[in-house]
Coordinates of C-alpha atoms in Angstrom, one line a residue:
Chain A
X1 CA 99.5 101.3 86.9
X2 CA 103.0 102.5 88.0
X3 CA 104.9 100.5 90.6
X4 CA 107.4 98.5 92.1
X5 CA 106.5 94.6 92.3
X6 CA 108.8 92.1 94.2
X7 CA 108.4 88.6 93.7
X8 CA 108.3 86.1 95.1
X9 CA 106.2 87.1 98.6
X10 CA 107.2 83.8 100.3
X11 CA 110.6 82.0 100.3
X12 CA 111.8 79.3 102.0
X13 CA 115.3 78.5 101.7
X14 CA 117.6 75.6 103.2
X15 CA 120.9 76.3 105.2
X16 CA 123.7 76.8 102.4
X17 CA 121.6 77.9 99.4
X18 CA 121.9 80.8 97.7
X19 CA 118.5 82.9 96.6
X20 CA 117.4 85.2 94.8
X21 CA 115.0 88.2 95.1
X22 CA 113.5 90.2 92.6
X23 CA 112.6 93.5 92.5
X24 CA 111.0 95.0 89.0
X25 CA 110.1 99.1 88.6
X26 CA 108.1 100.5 85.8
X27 CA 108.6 104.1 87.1
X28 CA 111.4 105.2 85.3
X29 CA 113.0 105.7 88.8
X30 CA 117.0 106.5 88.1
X31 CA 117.3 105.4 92.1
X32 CA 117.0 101.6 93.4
X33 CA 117.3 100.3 97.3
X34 CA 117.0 97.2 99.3
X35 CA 115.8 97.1 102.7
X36 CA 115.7 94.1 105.6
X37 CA 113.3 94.4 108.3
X38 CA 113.3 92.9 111.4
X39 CA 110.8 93.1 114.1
X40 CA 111.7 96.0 116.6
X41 CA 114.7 97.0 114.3
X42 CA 113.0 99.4 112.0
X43 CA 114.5 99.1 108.4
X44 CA 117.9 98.4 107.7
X45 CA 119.5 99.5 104.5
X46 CA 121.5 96.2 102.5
X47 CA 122.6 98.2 99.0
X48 CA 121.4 101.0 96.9
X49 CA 122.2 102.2 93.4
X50 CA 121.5 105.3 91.9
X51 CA 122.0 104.9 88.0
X52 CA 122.5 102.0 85.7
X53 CA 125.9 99.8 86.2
X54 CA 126.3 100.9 89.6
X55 CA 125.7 100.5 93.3
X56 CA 126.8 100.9 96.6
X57 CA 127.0 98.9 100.3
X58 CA 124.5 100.1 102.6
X59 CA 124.5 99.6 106.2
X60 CA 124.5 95.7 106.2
X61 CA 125.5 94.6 102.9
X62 CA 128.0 91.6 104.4
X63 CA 126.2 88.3 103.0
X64 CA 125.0 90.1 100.2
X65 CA 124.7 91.1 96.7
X66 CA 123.2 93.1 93.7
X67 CA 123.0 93.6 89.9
X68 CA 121.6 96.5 87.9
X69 CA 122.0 95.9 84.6
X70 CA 118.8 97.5 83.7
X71 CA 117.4 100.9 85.0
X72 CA 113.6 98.7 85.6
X73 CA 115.7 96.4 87.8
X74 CA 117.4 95.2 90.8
X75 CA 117.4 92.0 92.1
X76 CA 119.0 90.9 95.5
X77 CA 120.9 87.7 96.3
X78 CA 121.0 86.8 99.8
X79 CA 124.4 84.2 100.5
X80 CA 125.0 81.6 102.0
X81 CA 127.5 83.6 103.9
X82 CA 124.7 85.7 105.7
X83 CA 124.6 84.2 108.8
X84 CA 121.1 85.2 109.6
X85 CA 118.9 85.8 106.8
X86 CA 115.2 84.7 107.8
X87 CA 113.6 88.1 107.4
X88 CA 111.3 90.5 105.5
X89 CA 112.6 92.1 102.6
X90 CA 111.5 95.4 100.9
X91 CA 112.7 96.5 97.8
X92 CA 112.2 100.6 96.9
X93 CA 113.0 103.1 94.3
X94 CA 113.3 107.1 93.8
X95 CA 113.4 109.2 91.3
X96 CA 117.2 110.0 92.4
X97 CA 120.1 112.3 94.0
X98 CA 118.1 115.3 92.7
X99 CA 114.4 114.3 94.1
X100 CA 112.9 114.5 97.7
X101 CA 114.0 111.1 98.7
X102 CA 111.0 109.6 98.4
X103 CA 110.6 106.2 98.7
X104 CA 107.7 104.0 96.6
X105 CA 107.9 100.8 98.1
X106 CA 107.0 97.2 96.9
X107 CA 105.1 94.8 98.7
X108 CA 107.6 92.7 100.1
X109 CA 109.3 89.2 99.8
X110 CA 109.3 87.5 103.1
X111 CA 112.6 84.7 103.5
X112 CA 112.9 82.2 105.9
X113 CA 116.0 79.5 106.0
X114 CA 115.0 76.3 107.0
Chain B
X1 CA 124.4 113.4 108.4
X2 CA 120.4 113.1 109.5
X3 CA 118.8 111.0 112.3
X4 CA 114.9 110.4 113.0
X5 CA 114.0 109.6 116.8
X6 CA 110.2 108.2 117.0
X7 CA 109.5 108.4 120.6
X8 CA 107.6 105.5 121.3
X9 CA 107.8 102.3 120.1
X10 CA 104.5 101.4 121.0
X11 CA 101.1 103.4 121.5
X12 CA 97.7 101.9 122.8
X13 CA 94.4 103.3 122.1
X14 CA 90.6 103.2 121.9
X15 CA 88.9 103.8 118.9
X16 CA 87.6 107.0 117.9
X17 CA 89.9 108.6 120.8
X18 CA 92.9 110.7 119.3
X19 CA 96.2 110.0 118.7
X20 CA 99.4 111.5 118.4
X21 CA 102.7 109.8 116.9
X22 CA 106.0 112.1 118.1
X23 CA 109.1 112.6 115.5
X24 CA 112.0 114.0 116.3
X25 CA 114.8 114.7 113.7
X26 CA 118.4 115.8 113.4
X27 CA 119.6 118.1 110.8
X28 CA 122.0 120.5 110.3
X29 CA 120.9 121.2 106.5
X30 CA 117.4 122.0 105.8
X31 CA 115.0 118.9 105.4
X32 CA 112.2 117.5 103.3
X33 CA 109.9 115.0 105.8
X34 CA 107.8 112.0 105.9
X35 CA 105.6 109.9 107.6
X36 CA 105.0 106.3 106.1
X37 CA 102.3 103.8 107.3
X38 CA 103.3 99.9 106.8
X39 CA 100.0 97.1 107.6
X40 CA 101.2 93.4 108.4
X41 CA 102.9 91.7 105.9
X42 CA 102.7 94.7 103.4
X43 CA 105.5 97.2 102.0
X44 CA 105.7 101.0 103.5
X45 CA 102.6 103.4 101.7
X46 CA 103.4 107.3 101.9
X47 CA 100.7 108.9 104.7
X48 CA 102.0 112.4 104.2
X49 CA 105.2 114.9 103.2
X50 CA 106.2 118.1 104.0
X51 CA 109.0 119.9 101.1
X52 CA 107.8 123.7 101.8
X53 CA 105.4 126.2 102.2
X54 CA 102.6 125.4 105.3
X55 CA 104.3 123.4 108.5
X56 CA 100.6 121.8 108.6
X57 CA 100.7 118.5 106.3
X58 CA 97.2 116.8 105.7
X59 CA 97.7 113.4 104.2
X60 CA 95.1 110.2 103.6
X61 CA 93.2 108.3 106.0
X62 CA 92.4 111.4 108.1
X63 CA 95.8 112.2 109.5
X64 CA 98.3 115.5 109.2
X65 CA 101.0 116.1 110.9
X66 CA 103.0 119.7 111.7
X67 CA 106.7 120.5 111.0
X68 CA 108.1 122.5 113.6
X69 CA 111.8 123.5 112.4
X70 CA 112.5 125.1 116.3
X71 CA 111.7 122.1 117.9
X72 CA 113.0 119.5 115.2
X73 CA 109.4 117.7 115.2
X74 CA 107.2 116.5 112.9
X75 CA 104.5 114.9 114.5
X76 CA 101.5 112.4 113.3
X77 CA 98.4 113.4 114.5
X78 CA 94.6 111.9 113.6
X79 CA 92.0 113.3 115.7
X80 CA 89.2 110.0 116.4
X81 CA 91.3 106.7 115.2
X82 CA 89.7 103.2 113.6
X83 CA 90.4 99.9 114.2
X84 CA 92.0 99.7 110.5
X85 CA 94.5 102.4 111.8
X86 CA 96.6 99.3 113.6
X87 CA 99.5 99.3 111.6
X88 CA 103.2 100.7 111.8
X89 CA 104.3 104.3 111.4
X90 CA 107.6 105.4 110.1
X91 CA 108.9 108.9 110.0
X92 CA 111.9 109.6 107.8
X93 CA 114.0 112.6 106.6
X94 CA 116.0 113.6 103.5
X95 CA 118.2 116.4 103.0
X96 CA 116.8 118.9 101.4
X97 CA 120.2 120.4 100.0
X98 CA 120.9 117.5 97.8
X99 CA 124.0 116.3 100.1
X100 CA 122.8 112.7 100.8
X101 CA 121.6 112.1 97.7
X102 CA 118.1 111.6 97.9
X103 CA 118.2 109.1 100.6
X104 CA 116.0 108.6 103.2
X105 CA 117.0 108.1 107.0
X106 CA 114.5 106.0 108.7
X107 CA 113.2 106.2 112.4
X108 CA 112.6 103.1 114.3
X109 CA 108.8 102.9 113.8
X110 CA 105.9 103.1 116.2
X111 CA 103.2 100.6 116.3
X112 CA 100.3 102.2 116.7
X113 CA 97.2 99.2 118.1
X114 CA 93.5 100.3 118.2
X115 CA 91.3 98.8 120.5
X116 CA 87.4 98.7 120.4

């Protein structure tokens, strides 16, 4: 079956360390994105990227960073430098600037710094 | 630019009574719309979409919501709700004329809690 799958579900992470999260799409979706969600904040867009080689900052990308190197995917490193980054995670792709917008989401990696 | 308003954060109800989730939007290009539905601990799962043709959108799990382009709404509607219906709603908007890319703008989400 198609789909997105982010791994892992459950991180625990110690002040100072660097982590990474993955995020893998057999879709052959041109357009990736990276969410944080925080209870009562809805969901907060951290970086997109819409072809190959490329991406850009989203709404709160400060603390974080990205690689797409391949079109199946696009993982996410959350910094030490994020100064608060116990939260859920969700990783999404598109088919692209000329499709609907429609998300297919993965299940989530949930991060919390010890 | 787009924005999503979901007018309440939080809606109580009894099972098998009817429900209503409001969604306003702001557009000034023509819009494709959404509702997602996201359970505890899961990632978002589509509910419905409306792109064109009939304003009256039936999705899964019973619910359908109407696009009204005079009003700006598109509200989720299911007419006797189940406990399993507990979750999170999220309405979202695109631009339909290609300016933002494909991308989704988000409303804050309403949690919708059954009770028996």
């Amino acid at each position: 079956d198609g789909g997105i799958t982010q791994s892992p579900k459950y991180l625990f992470r110690k002040e100072g360390q660097n982590v990474t999260l993955s995020c893998e799409q057999n879709l052959n979706h041109d357009a990736m994105y990276w969410y944080r969600q925080d209870p009562g904040q809805g969901l907060r867009l951290i970086y997109y990227s819409q072809i190959v080689n490329d991406f850009q900052k989203g709404d709160i990308a400060e603390g974080y960073s990205v690689s797409r190197e391949k079109k199946e995917s696009f993982p996410l490193t959350v910094t030490s430098a994020q100064k608060n980054p116990t939260a859920f995670y969700l990783c999404a792709s598109s088919i692209g600037p000329l499709g609907t917008g429609e998300l297919f989401f993965g299940e989530g990696s949930r991060l919390t710094v010890l | 630019a787009q924005s999503v308003t979901q007018l309440d954060s939080q809606v109580p109800v009894f099972e098998e009574a009817p429900v209503e989730l409001r969604c306003n939007y702001s557009s000034s290009v023509s819009v494709y719309l959404f509702w997602y539905v996201q359970y505890p601990n899961q990632g978002l799962q589509l509910l419905l979409k409306y792109l064109s043709g009939s304003t009256l959108v039936k999705g899964i799990n019973g619910f359908e919501a109407e696009f009204n382009k005079s009003q700006t709404s598109f509200h989720l509607r299911k007419p006797s709700v189940h406990i399993s219906d507990t979750a999170e709603y999220f309405c979202a908007v695109s631009d339909a004329g290609g300016t933002s890319y494909g991308k989704l703008t988000f409303g804050q989400g309403t949690i919708l809690t059954v009770h028996p």
